[in-house]
XYZ file of C-alpha atoms in Angstrom:
98
model
C -24.838 -3.564 -8.349
C -25.314 0.148 -8.927
C -22.954 1.472 -11.631
C -21.456 3.955 -9.160
C -20.472 1.074 -6.878
C -18.669 -0.751 -9.690
C -16.819 2.425 -10.639
C -15.829 3.060 -7.008
C -14.541 -0.505 -6.580
C -12.534 -0.367 -9.815
C -11.113 3.061 -9.044
C -10.128 1.979 -5.556
C -8.390 -1.149 -6.831
C -6.470 0.630 -9.588
C -5.553 3.567 -7.356
C -4.164 1.278 -4.671
C -2.046 -0.731 -7.126
C -0.588 2.495 -8.539
C -0.153 4.238 -5.178
C 1.600 1.489 -3.210
C 4.879 1.486 -5.206
C 4.903 5.288 -5.101
C 4.355 5.256 -1.337
C 7.109 2.667 -0.837
C 9.559 4.825 -2.780
C 8.519 7.937 -0.882
C 9.086 6.118 2.414
C 12.610 5.192 1.290
C 12.203 1.592 0.103
C 13.899 1.959 -3.299
C 15.355 -0.322 -5.944
C 18.819 0.860 -4.905
C 18.209 -0.049 -1.247
C 16.954 1.841 1.750
C 17.442 5.593 1.373
C 19.529 7.269 4.065
C 17.587 9.468 6.473
C 14.211 8.139 5.356
C 11.350 6.550 7.258
C 12.580 3.210 5.903
C 16.022 3.834 7.421
C 14.450 4.584 10.788
C 12.350 1.421 10.587
C 15.412 -0.633 9.649
C 17.415 0.841 12.508
C 14.660 0.066 15.017
C 14.317 -3.482 13.678
C 18.085 -4.035 13.870
C 18.271 -2.741 17.453
C 15.341 -4.944 18.481
C 16.934 -8.022 16.897
C 20.505 -7.669 18.062
C 21.959 -5.968 15.003
C 20.222 -7.569 12.036
C 16.926 -7.401 10.224
C 15.060 -10.704 10.342
C 14.112 -12.235 6.996
C 10.365 -12.029 6.513
C 10.006 -9.054 8.866
C 7.965 -6.017 7.865
C 11.092 -4.067 6.922
C 12.435 -6.953 4.837
C 9.134 -7.464 2.998
C 8.707 -3.741 2.302
C 12.286 -3.460 1.020
C 11.749 -6.458 -1.222
C 8.616 -4.857 -2.662
C 10.404 -1.529 -3.065
C 13.318 -3.148 -4.870
C 11.566 -5.708 -7.066
C 7.983 -4.446 -7.184
C 4.902 -6.227 -5.917
C 4.459 -9.914 -6.604
C 1.280 -11.135 -8.258
C -0.177 -12.164 -4.908
C 0.744 -8.838 -3.316
C -0.759 -6.947 -6.248
C -3.973 -8.945 -5.871
C -4.073 -8.245 -2.131
C -3.474 -4.523 -2.640
C -6.126 -4.387 -5.375
C -8.574 -6.206 -3.107
C -7.949 -3.794 -0.274
C -8.297 -0.816 -2.610
C -11.486 -2.262 -4.043
C -12.864 -2.684 -0.529
C -12.098 0.964 0.233
C -13.750 1.939 -3.046
C -16.819 -0.102 -2.151
C -17.011 1.601 1.237
C -16.792 5.021 -0.423
C -19.804 4.114 -2.559
C -21.893 4.465 0.610
C -20.958 8.134 1.009
C -23.941 10.212 -0.097
C -23.384 12.135 -3.315
C -24.770 15.578 -4.048
C -27.170 15.803 -6.949
């Protein structure tokens, strides 16, 4: 493996693990609950309307709120790192200027 590829994979993995909790908070999935007027609130409202007034356990909104409130589980962290590493690997194919 070319050193640049290893660096790109590592940077992608670390960046993703750091960025996901920040993105969840910015979307409104916070430790104090879903922030009023946020994207998360709109998603929750749409999910509640679609399901007759409640948000189904295990739904996207429920999982994102859980991650926003408690942080990512070990498995979720591994999945996010894997996805970030894959993006980093793909970026290693972008030609660099000398």
